[in-house]
């Protein structure tokens, strides 16, 4: 594992990918835990183990519609010689006062209803005549349509073993068991379990609020008319979607014109709802690189300890990057390059891990694997830079998608992986085993 370069590194220091990432992850801290109602906690990370207060199921209950009976009363039953039992009534789900099933008796029972005292097993209704005095029933009719089925006599055509079709108390989880571990991300199944054991609230780290904005006077919103020299703003949409995919609550601000004061005001206006700020564009060395102009300072006189540092990284795409904090709460800010591919690759490498760290997760990175390179010719890579090429991964092989240009959005849309070419490698032949970052 690499050691992060000091934050006081000079302007000419060429940061490695690992140094920049280490600096981000050593600065960003998980959000403070809060208590949330279950549905509000979806996507959040538990901060403590959850113990089961009540067994699931909390009582023995039927897994079938049928009849609760004693095993001895139906031993040897067949269609030719059925067992005839007296039906003493119904047992429905949610019923608190239970019937007692004695010798030669049966209680009509519904799925999920508690097994009544005296009963030892459940016979599915299809193994009986349903109380209608005919052949095997195909189902159980509603009581309102067949009141006679709740009383009288039922014929049972097959025997059943003890506790057949019975869900035992605690067969899912027992009181005192650990239901969920700290660090679990709460999805629908986990929320279902919490509700089932009676938990209405849970202590979690909240989903981080991420504000995304892009810069550039040339940017136009989708559905608006393009004029000469203008392009549609895609970065703010891509990065907002990526932040949500990472688990954040993301707010898209959209494009801000190339004016340093306007940008600084826009960022400061958004700090009230941001745990993390992400900008794209304006971080290079051009005359109109507004993010660098607005935020490039060693520190803020009004906010000691804050400041955004702009760096050059030994990577392609994504050489220019910015990282620091802004505002009274020292909100982390990551400034990404403006080219769409550079912006997205930078997000996956740096912003996604920062979001996952804020959530309190320990595994913050995309999964990686090895794959055989499938290509018509060798891949070239600039010496001294770690290159991330778009690729399509399947069945242990990865194929490059599109060229190396950082503006090729269509190729990015077809990719599901990044091919990693190390800094000391300038050419990769087809068939070579390469590292692959899986994007989805």
Tab-separated table of C-alpha atoms in Angstrom:
chain	number	residue	atom	x	y	z
A	1	UNK	CA	0.000	0.000	0.000
A	2	UNK	CA	1.409	3.374	-0.968
A	3	UNK	CA	2.075	6.256	1.382
A	4	UNK	CA	0.217	9.468	0.653
A	5	UNK	CA	2.239	12.473	-0.351
A	6	UNK	CA	2.053	15.343	2.162
A	7	UNK	CA	-0.666	17.921	1.605
A	8	UNK	CA	2.162	20.477	1.457
A	9	UNK	CA	3.606	18.888	-1.703
A	10	UNK	CA	4.847	21.542	-4.115
A	11	UNK	CA	3.002	22.597	-7.274
A	12	UNK	CA	5.386	20.581	-9.441
A	13	UNK	CA	4.837	17.328	-7.560
A	14	UNK	CA	3.362	14.675	-9.849
A	15	UNK	CA	0.959	12.729	-7.695
A	16	UNK	CA	0.387	9.047	-8.263
A	17	UNK	CA	-3.161	7.691	-8.376
A	18	UNK	CA	-2.582	5.938	-5.051
A	19	UNK	CA	-1.186	9.053	-3.366
A	20	UNK	CA	-4.184	11.150	-4.381
A	21	UNK	CA	-6.647	8.453	-3.308
A	22	UNK	CA	-4.867	7.897	0.020
A	23	UNK	CA	-5.002	11.618	0.725
A	24	UNK	CA	-8.754	11.703	0.055
A	25	UNK	CA	-9.542	8.644	2.171
A	26	UNK	CA	-7.337	9.794	5.051
A	27	UNK	CA	-9.232	13.103	5.115
A	28	UNK	CA	-12.851	12.004	4.611
A	29	UNK	CA	-14.538	10.640	7.730
A	30	UNK	CA	-17.756	8.605	8.101
A	31	UNK	CA	-20.864	10.635	8.904
A	32	UNK	CA	-22.166	10.656	12.469
A	33	UNK	CA	-24.839	8.002	13.208
A	34	UNK	CA	-28.497	8.960	13.559
A	35	UNK	CA	-31.721	7.106	14.411
A	36	UNK	CA	-34.020	6.719	11.407
A	37	UNK	CA	-37.386	5.130	10.707
A	38	UNK	CA	-37.078	1.962	8.661
A	39	UNK	CA	-38.012	3.291	5.225
A	40	UNK	CA	-35.831	6.347	5.726
A	41	UNK	CA	-32.934	4.025	6.543
A	42	UNK	CA	-32.998	2.228	3.183
A	43	UNK	CA	-29.517	2.278	1.658
A	44	UNK	CA	-27.911	3.273	4.970
A	45	UNK	CA	-25.299	1.335	6.943
A	46	UNK	CA	-26.029	-0.115	10.384
A	47	UNK	CA	-23.705	1.076	13.130
A	48	UNK	CA	-24.606	-1.601	15.684
A	49	UNK	CA	-25.641	-5.239	15.799
A	50	UNK	CA	-29.389	-5.852	15.933
A	51	UNK	CA	-30.562	-8.609	18.293
A	52	UNK	CA	-33.831	-10.476	17.830
A	53	UNK	CA	-36.254	-9.630	20.673
A	54	UNK	CA	-38.912	-12.156	19.637
A	55	UNK	CA	-38.610	-15.457	17.790
A	56	UNK	CA	-39.752	-15.765	14.193
A	57	UNK	CA	-42.240	-17.212	13.806
A	58	UNK	CA	-43.378	-16.381	17.353
A	59	UNK	CA	-45.565	-19.503	17.511
A	60	UNK	CA	-46.061	-22.821	15.719
A	61	UNK	CA	-48.213	-22.104	12.666
A	62	UNK	CA	-49.567	-23.782	9.579
A	63	UNK	CA	-47.819	-23.522	6.230
A	64	UNK	CA	-50.938	-24.774	4.399
A	65	UNK	CA	-54.681	-24.307	4.221
A	66	UNK	CA	-56.109	-27.529	5.619
A	67	UNK	CA	-57.034	-29.254	8.864
A	68	UNK	CA	-55.175	-29.428	12.179
A	69	UNK	CA	-55.475	-32.990	13.524
A	70	UNK	CA	-53.940	-35.609	15.784
A	71	UNK	CA	-51.535	-38.023	14.053
A	72	UNK	CA	-53.174	-41.168	15.465
A	73	UNK	CA	-56.574	-40.179	14.091
A	74	UNK	CA	-55.405	-40.285	10.462
A	75	UNK	CA	-52.966	-43.202	10.604
A	76	UNK	CA	-53.668	-45.539	7.700
A	77	UNK	CA	-56.151	-43.168	6.034
A	78	UNK	CA	-56.697	-43.689	2.304
A	79	UNK	CA	-59.213	-42.769	-0.380
A	80	UNK	CA	-60.830	-46.181	0.028
A	81	UNK	CA	-60.810	-46.021	3.819
A	82	UNK	CA	-60.767	-42.333	4.770
A	83	UNK	CA	-60.570	-41.140	8.341
A	84	UNK	CA	-63.779	-39.358	9.349
A	85	UNK	CA	-63.213	-36.524	11.851
A	86	UNK	CA	-65.513	-34.068	13.603
A	87	UNK	CA	-64.760	-30.452	12.582
A	88	UNK	CA	-64.838	-28.308	15.722
A	89	UNK	CA	-64.354	-24.937	14.035
A	90	UNK	CA	-61.946	-22.582	12.254
A	91	UNK	CA	-58.492	-21.324	13.224
A	92	UNK	CA	-57.616	-18.191	11.259
A	93	UNK	CA	-54.421	-16.118	11.118
A	94	UNK	CA	-54.445	-13.537	13.902
A	95	UNK	CA	-56.875	-15.515	16.045
A	96	UNK	CA	-56.034	-15.323	19.738
A	97	UNK	CA	-58.596	-17.684	21.293
A	98	UNK	CA	-57.762	-21.157	20.020
A	99	UNK	CA	-59.903	-24.257	19.777
A	100	UNK	CA	-58.776	-27.487	21.393
A	101	UNK	CA	-58.457	-30.497	19.082
A	102	UNK	CA	-59.299	-33.725	20.896
A	103	UNK	CA	-59.377	-37.355	19.747
A	104	UNK	CA	-61.388	-37.831	16.551
A	105	UNK	CA	-61.536	-34.065	15.952
A	106	UNK	CA	-60.141	-31.602	13.414
A	107	UNK	CA	-59.974	-27.821	13.142
A	108	UNK	CA	-60.065	-26.108	9.787
A	109	UNK	CA	-56.841	-24.033	9.706
A	110	UNK	CA	-55.598	-21.281	7.439
A	111	UNK	CA	-52.019	-20.583	6.308
A	112	UNK	CA	-50.178	-18.656	9.034
A	113	UNK	CA	-52.714	-19.515	11.748
A	114	UNK	CA	-51.377	-20.871	15.058
A	115	UNK	CA	-51.455	-24.617	15.557
A	116	UNK	CA	-54.265	-25.200	18.099
A	117	UNK	CA	-53.701	-27.098	21.359
A	118	UNK	CA	-54.083	-30.851	20.956
A	119	UNK	CA	-53.271	-30.835	17.228
A	120	UNK	CA	-50.020	-32.478	16.150
A	121	UNK	CA	-49.966	-32.000	12.395
A	122	UNK	CA	-51.691	-30.285	9.474
A	123	UNK	CA	-53.371	-32.125	6.607
A	124	UNK	CA	-53.582	-30.044	3.387
A	125	UNK	CA	-57.148	-29.464	2.230
A	126	UNK	CA	-56.305	-31.303	-1.011
A	127	UNK	CA	-55.867	-34.492	1.054
A	128	UNK	CA	-59.470	-34.181	2.279
A	129	UNK	CA	-62.968	-33.772	0.927
A	130	UNK	CA	-63.089	-30.232	2.325
A	131	UNK	CA	-66.051	-31.191	4.480
A	132	UNK	CA	-68.323	-31.525	1.435
A	133	UNK	CA	-68.764	-35.298	1.446
A	134	UNK	CA	-67.285	-35.711	-2.031
A	135	UNK	CA	-63.871	-36.663	-3.442
A	136	UNK	CA	-60.582	-34.828	-2.805
A	137	UNK	CA	-61.053	-31.061	-2.621
A	138	UNK	CA	-59.156	-28.725	-4.952
A	139	UNK	CA	-59.088	-25.870	-2.465
A	140	UNK	CA	-60.695	-24.354	0.554
A	141	UNK	CA	-63.778	-22.258	-0.007
A	142	UNK	CA	-64.406	-19.093	1.971
A	143	UNK	CA	-66.424	-19.581	5.121
A	144	UNK	CA	-69.073	-17.167	3.877
A	145	UNK	CA	-69.589	-19.342	0.793
A	146	UNK	CA	-69.514	-22.668	2.628
A	147	UNK	CA	-70.432	-22.237	6.282
A	148	UNK	CA	-70.964	-25.954	6.593
A	149	UNK	CA	-67.216	-26.543	6.054
A	150	UNK	CA	-66.405	-25.060	9.448
A	151	UNK	CA	-68.435	-27.735	11.171
A	152	UNK	CA	-69.767	-31.195	10.554
A	153	UNK	CA	-67.434	-33.875	9.309
A	154	UNK	CA	-64.338	-33.999	7.131
A	155	UNK	CA	-62.911	-37.053	5.376
A	156	UNK	CA	-59.108	-37.375	5.328
A	157	UNK	CA	-57.655	-39.513	2.515
A	158	UNK	CA	-53.950	-39.581	3.477
A	159	UNK	CA	-51.953	-39.868	6.707
A	160	UNK	CA	-49.426	-37.245	7.800
A	161	UNK	CA	-46.382	-37.355	10.040
A	162	UNK	CA	-46.148	-35.362	13.238
A	163	UNK	CA	-45.621	-31.610	12.620
A	164	UNK	CA	-46.023	-31.962	8.854
A	165	UNK	CA	-46.815	-28.586	7.255
A	166	UNK	CA	-46.068	-26.824	10.544
A	167	UNK	CA	-43.676	-23.900	10.783
A	168	UNK	CA	-41.986	-24.273	14.147
A	169	UNK	CA	-41.620	-21.389	16.548
A	170	UNK	CA	-38.159	-19.834	16.085
A	171	UNK	CA	-37.429	-21.822	12.912
A	172	UNK	CA	-36.440	-18.546	11.176
A	173	UNK	CA	-34.639	-16.759	14.013
A	174	UNK	CA	-34.766	-17.229	17.771
A	175	UNK	CA	-35.024	-14.566	20.450
A	176	UNK	CA	-31.501	-13.492	21.376
A	177	UNK	CA	-30.036	-14.308	17.955
A	178	UNK	CA	-28.162	-11.603	16.033
A	179	UNK	CA	-30.447	-10.506	13.225
A	180	UNK	CA	-28.053	-8.141	11.423
A	181	UNK	CA	-24.415	-7.201	11.908
A	182	UNK	CA	-23.077	-3.668	12.189
A	183	UNK	CA	-21.879	-2.582	8.753
A	184	UNK	CA	-24.836	-4.122	6.916
A	185	UNK	CA	-26.323	-2.001	4.138
A	186	UNK	CA	-30.085	-1.936	4.594
A	187	UNK	CA	-31.932	-3.121	1.497
A	188	UNK	CA	-35.525	-4.370	1.202
A	189	UNK	CA	-34.841	-7.840	2.729
A	190	UNK	CA	-33.040	-6.335	5.729
A	191	UNK	CA	-35.786	-3.778	6.288
A	192	UNK	CA	-38.330	-6.601	6.093
A	193	UNK	CA	-36.464	-8.509	8.800
A	194	UNK	CA	-36.255	-5.450	11.050
A	195	UNK	CA	-39.984	-4.864	10.710
A	196	UNK	CA	-40.706	-8.561	11.342
A	197	UNK	CA	-38.862	-8.475	14.672
A	198	UNK	CA	-40.647	-5.292	15.709
A	199	UNK	CA	-37.973	-2.658	15.077
A	200	UNK	CA	-39.536	0.603	13.874
A	201	UNK	CA	-36.308	2.619	13.953
A	202	UNK	CA	-32.660	1.743	13.570
A	203	UNK	CA	-29.327	3.477	14.200
A	204	UNK	CA	-27.393	4.050	10.981
A	205	UNK	CA	-24.971	6.349	9.242
A	206	UNK	CA	-27.091	8.457	6.889
A	207	UNK	CA	-26.649	8.400	3.144
A	208	UNK	CA	-24.260	11.227	2.239
A	209	UNK	CA	-25.676	14.275	0.485
A	210	UNK	CA	-23.612	14.989	-2.616
A	211	UNK	CA	-23.972	18.194	-4.621
A	212	UNK	CA	-22.809	18.004	-8.239
A	213	UNK	CA	-22.213	20.964	-10.522
A	214	UNK	CA	-20.417	21.415	-13.811
A	215	UNK	CA	-18.748	24.538	-15.137
A	216	UNK	CA	-18.566	26.059	-18.593
A	217	UNK	CA	-20.280	28.901	-20.408
A	218	UNK	CA	-20.565	26.618	-23.416
A	219	UNK	CA	-22.845	24.173	-21.609
A	220	UNK	CA	-26.546	23.990	-22.451
A	221	UNK	CA	-29.195	21.919	-20.680
A	222	UNK	CA	-30.769	18.995	-22.564
A	223	UNK	CA	-33.929	19.921	-24.505
A	224	UNK	CA	-32.619	23.444	-25.095
A	225	UNK	CA	-31.504	24.689	-28.494
A	226	UNK	CA	-27.805	24.438	-29.277
A	227	UNK	CA	-26.143	27.534	-30.690
A	228	UNK	CA	-22.744	27.660	-32.401
A	229	UNK	CA	-19.963	26.724	-30.000
A	230	UNK	CA	-22.297	25.145	-27.436
A	231	UNK	CA	-22.601	21.555	-26.205
A	232	UNK	CA	-25.054	19.800	-23.930
A	233	UNK	CA	-24.153	19.415	-20.265
A	234	UNK	CA	-23.731	15.685	-19.747
A	235	UNK	CA	-21.258	15.657	-16.857
A	236	UNK	CA	-23.652	16.883	-14.185
A	237	UNK	CA	-26.138	14.175	-15.182
A	238	UNK	CA	-23.498	11.431	-15.308
A	239	UNK	CA	-21.938	12.352	-11.981
A	240	UNK	CA	-25.266	12.783	-10.200
A	241	UNK	CA	-26.381	9.373	-11.440
A	242	UNK	CA	-23.029	7.877	-10.419
A	243	UNK	CA	-23.311	9.394	-6.943
A	244	UNK	CA	-26.767	7.881	-6.500
A	245	UNK	CA	-25.470	4.549	-7.757
A	246	UNK	CA	-22.748	4.731	-5.103
A	247	UNK	CA	-25.402	5.136	-2.392
A	248	UNK	CA	-25.607	8.898	-1.978
A	249	UNK	CA	-28.503	11.335	-2.018
A	250	UNK	CA	-27.329	13.447	-4.941
A	251	UNK	CA	-28.401	16.917	-6.000
A	252	UNK	CA	-27.648	18.174	-9.483
A	253	UNK	CA	-27.046	21.921	-9.692
A	254	UNK	CA	-26.217	21.970	-13.388
A	255	UNK	CA	-23.849	24.202	-15.312
A	256	UNK	CA	-22.305	27.376	-13.908
A	257	UNK	CA	-20.875	29.995	-16.242
A	258	UNK	CA	-17.133	30.640	-16.448
A	259	UNK	CA	-17.019	33.310	-13.769
A	260	UNK	CA	-15.065	32.757	-10.556
A	261	UNK	CA	-17.315	34.841	-8.317
A	262	UNK	CA	-20.461	33.204	-9.665
A	263	UNK	CA	-18.987	29.751	-9.085
A	264	UNK	CA	-17.803	30.565	-5.562
A	265	UNK	CA	-21.262	31.901	-4.696
A	266	UNK	CA	-22.948	28.838	-6.185
A	267	UNK	CA	-20.772	26.479	-4.175
A	268	UNK	CA	-21.264	28.398	-0.940
A	269	UNK	CA	-25.038	28.452	-1.505
A	270	UNK	CA	-25.049	24.663	-1.768
A	271	UNK	CA	-22.993	23.945	1.346
A	272	UNK	CA	-26.101	23.852	3.541
A	273	UNK	CA	-27.186	20.580	1.915
A	274	UNK	CA	-23.807	19.014	1.122
A	275	UNK	CA	-21.707	16.394	2.853
A	276	UNK	CA	-19.550	16.320	-0.284
A	277	UNK	CA	-19.169	18.686	-3.239
A	278	UNK	CA	-18.202	17.509	-6.725
A	279	UNK	CA	-17.373	19.846	-9.603
A	280	UNK	CA	-16.369	19.056	-13.172
A	281	UNK	CA	-14.379	21.240	-15.518
A	282	UNK	CA	-12.115	24.224	-14.992
A	283	UNK	CA	-9.218	22.452	-13.267
A	284	UNK	CA	-6.522	22.587	-15.958
A	285	UNK	CA	-4.230	25.478	-16.961
A	286	UNK	CA	-6.414	27.353	-19.443
A	287	UNK	CA	-7.315	31.029	-19.165
A	288	UNK	CA	-10.952	30.116	-18.411
A	289	UNK	CA	-10.406	27.301	-15.930
A	290	UNK	CA	-12.804	28.875	-13.467
A	291	UNK	CA	-12.781	26.234	-10.715
A	292	UNK	CA	-9.067	26.601	-10.257
A	293	UNK	CA	-9.362	30.381	-10.281
A	294	UNK	CA	-12.214	30.405	-7.770
A	295	UNK	CA	-10.917	27.826	-5.307
A	296	UNK	CA	-7.133	27.641	-5.701
A	297	UNK	CA	-5.871	29.017	-2.400
A	298	UNK	CA	-3.730	27.594	0.374
A	299	UNK	CA	-6.387	28.347	2.933
A	300	UNK	CA	-9.411	30.487	3.654
A	301	UNK	CA	-8.742	33.338	6.079
A	302	UNK	CA	-12.301	33.049	7.378
A	303	UNK	CA	-12.189	29.251	7.643
A	304	UNK	CA	-8.837	28.073	9.054
A	305	UNK	CA	-7.788	24.682	7.770
A	306	UNK	CA	-9.917	24.795	4.640
A	307	UNK	CA	-8.698	25.088	1.077
A	308	UNK	CA	-8.623	23.250	-2.238
A	309	UNK	CA	-5.375	22.077	-3.779
A	310	UNK	CA	-5.045	21.448	-7.513
A	311	UNK	CA	-2.723	18.700	-8.655
A	312	UNK	CA	-1.305	16.845	-11.596
A	313	UNK	CA	-1.687	13.084	-11.446
A	314	UNK	CA	0.315	10.435	-13.263
A	315	UNK	CA	-2.782	9.008	-14.926
A	316	UNK	CA	-4.671	9.049	-18.202
A	317	UNK	CA	-7.371	10.210	-18.525
A	318	UNK	CA	-7.736	12.599	-15.596
A	319	UNK	CA	-4.365	14.252	-15.098
A	320	UNK	CA	-5.707	17.504	-13.520
A	321	UNK	CA	-7.502	17.014	-10.197
A	322	UNK	CA	-8.473	19.108	-7.216
A	323	UNK	CA	-9.175	18.130	-3.618
A	324	UNK	CA	-9.730	19.944	-0.357
A	325	UNK	CA	-12.478	21.365	1.818
A	326	UNK	CA	-14.611	24.468	1.884
A	327	UNK	CA	-16.939	26.259	4.280
A	328	UNK	CA	-17.438	26.307	8.057
A	329	UNK	CA	-17.900	22.534	8.266
A	330	UNK	CA	-14.877	21.827	6.061
A	331	UNK	CA	-17.056	20.065	3.511
A	332	UNK	CA	-14.875	17.881	1.253
A	333	UNK	CA	-14.720	19.053	-2.367
A	334	UNK	CA	-13.408	17.027	-5.289
A	335	UNK	CA	-12.785	18.965	-8.492
A	336	UNK	CA	-12.740	16.708	-11.545
A	337	UNK	CA	-11.654	17.435	-15.129
A	338	UNK	CA	-14.291	18.483	-17.635
A	339	UNK	CA	-13.864	15.949	-20.426
A	340	UNK	CA	-16.687	13.411	-19.981
A	341	UNK	CA	-14.536	10.286	-19.851
A	342	UNK	CA	-11.928	11.928	-17.610
A	343	UNK	CA	-14.698	13.089	-15.311
A	344	UNK	CA	-16.365	9.687	-15.069
A	345	UNK	CA	-13.134	7.719	-14.617
A	346	UNK	CA	-12.070	10.180	-11.912
A	347	UNK	CA	-15.410	9.717	-10.179
A	348	UNK	CA	-15.037	5.935	-10.106
A	349	UNK	CA	-11.481	6.098	-8.791
A	350	UNK	CA	-11.798	8.919	-6.258
A	351	UNK	CA	-15.336	10.151	-5.610
A	352	UNK	CA	-17.066	6.794	-5.258
A	353	UNK	CA	-14.619	5.627	-2.545
A	354	UNK	CA	-15.127	8.957	-0.744
A	355	UNK	CA	-18.921	8.500	-0.788
A	356	UNK	CA	-18.643	4.930	0.468
A	357	UNK	CA	-16.297	6.100	3.232
A	358	UNK	CA	-18.821	8.742	4.326
A	359	UNK	CA	-21.406	5.944	4.518
A	360	UNK	CA	-19.190	4.034	6.934
A	361	UNK	CA	-18.440	1.114	4.631
A	362	UNK	CA	-15.122	-0.699	4.818
A	363	UNK	CA	-15.082	-2.012	1.247
A	364	UNK	CA	-15.237	1.248	-0.700
A	365	UNK	CA	-13.814	0.262	-4.080
A	366	UNK	CA	-15.244	-1.291	-7.211
A	367	UNK	CA	-14.382	-4.998	-7.519
A	368	UNK	CA	-11.346	-5.886	-9.596
A	369	UNK	CA	-10.384	-9.016	-11.462
A	370	UNK	CA	-7.884	-10.306	-14.024
A	371	UNK	CA	-8.822	-10.909	-17.629
A	372	UNK	CA	-7.225	-11.830	-20.932
A	373	UNK	CA	-6.971	-8.868	-23.288
A	374	UNK	CA	-8.824	-9.395	-26.558
A	375	UNK	CA	-7.735	-6.898	-29.220
A	376	UNK	CA	-6.699	-6.681	-32.869
A	377	UNK	CA	-3.410	-4.987	-32.036
A	378	UNK	CA	-1.302	-4.104	-28.993
A	379	UNK	CA	-2.501	-1.330	-26.708
A	380	UNK	CA	-0.147	1.598	-26.203
A	381	UNK	CA	0.127	3.596	-23.017
A	382	UNK	CA	2.147	6.719	-22.102
A	383	UNK	CA	5.236	5.999	-20.024
A	384	UNK	CA	4.952	7.000	-16.396
A	385	UNK	CA	1.154	7.216	-16.358
A	386	UNK	CA	-1.407	4.706	-15.185
A	387	UNK	CA	-3.909	4.399	-17.999
A	388	UNK	CA	-7.555	3.459	-17.616
A	389	UNK	CA	-9.099	2.282	-20.874
A	390	UNK	CA	-12.773	1.572	-21.346
A	391	UNK	CA	-13.505	-2.081	-21.945
A	392	UNK	CA	-16.189	-4.723	-22.237
A	393	UNK	CA	-15.658	-7.618	-19.831
A	394	UNK	CA	-17.249	-11.063	-20.133
A	395	UNK	CA	-16.233	-14.642	-19.330
A	396	UNK	CA	-12.675	-13.851	-18.283
A	397	UNK	CA	-11.888	-11.683	-21.306
A	398	UNK	CA	-11.903	-7.934	-21.803
A	399	UNK	CA	-12.090	-6.038	-25.087
A	400	UNK	CA	-11.254	-2.326	-25.476
A	401	UNK	CA	-14.214	-0.115	-26.390
A	402	UNK	CA	-13.521	3.036	-28.395
A	403	UNK	CA	-10.248	4.925	-28.485
A	404	UNK	CA	-8.228	6.649	-25.808
A	405	UNK	CA	-9.881	10.053	-26.345
A	406	UNK	CA	-11.377	11.527	-23.170
A	407	UNK	CA	-14.368	12.947	-25.078
A	408	UNK	CA	-15.755	9.642	-26.404
A	409	UNK	CA	-19.030	9.404	-24.465
A	410	UNK	CA	-20.632	6.827	-26.770
A	411	UNK	CA	-17.794	4.371	-26.133
A	412	UNK	CA	-18.128	4.939	-22.407
A	413	UNK	CA	-21.815	4.019	-22.585
A	414	UNK	CA	-20.884	0.606	-24.024
A	415	UNK	CA	-18.210	-0.151	-21.447
A	416	UNK	CA	-18.715	-2.151	-18.269
A	417	UNK	CA	-15.096	-2.148	-17.117
A	418	UNK	CA	-11.839	-0.206	-17.031
A	419	UNK	CA	-8.645	-1.819	-18.289
A	420	UNK	CA	-5.720	-0.799	-16.061
A	421	UNK	CA	-2.319	-0.349	-17.689
A	422	UNK	CA	0.418	0.256	-15.057
A	423	UNK	CA	2.778	3.246	-15.165
A	424	UNK	CA	5.787	1.160	-16.230
A	425	UNK	CA	4.017	-0.525	-19.168
A	426	UNK	CA	3.991	1.126	-22.605
A	427	UNK	CA	2.507	-1.687	-24.674
A	428	UNK	CA	0.095	-4.546	-23.944
A	429	UNK	CA	-0.172	-7.390	-26.425
A	430	UNK	CA	-3.416	-9.281	-27.125
A	431	UNK	CA	-3.776	-12.265	-24.818
A	432	UNK	CA	-1.967	-10.547	-21.954
A	433	UNK	CA	-3.472	-10.951	-18.486
A	434	UNK	CA	-4.553	-7.469	-17.366
A	435	UNK	CA	-6.201	-5.932	-14.309
A	436	UNK	CA	-9.819	-4.910	-14.792
A	437	UNK	CA	-12.043	-2.630	-12.708
A	438	UNK	CA	-15.657	-3.849	-12.944
A	439	UNK	CA	-18.090	-0.959	-13.232
A	440	UNK	CA	-21.405	-2.721	-12.749
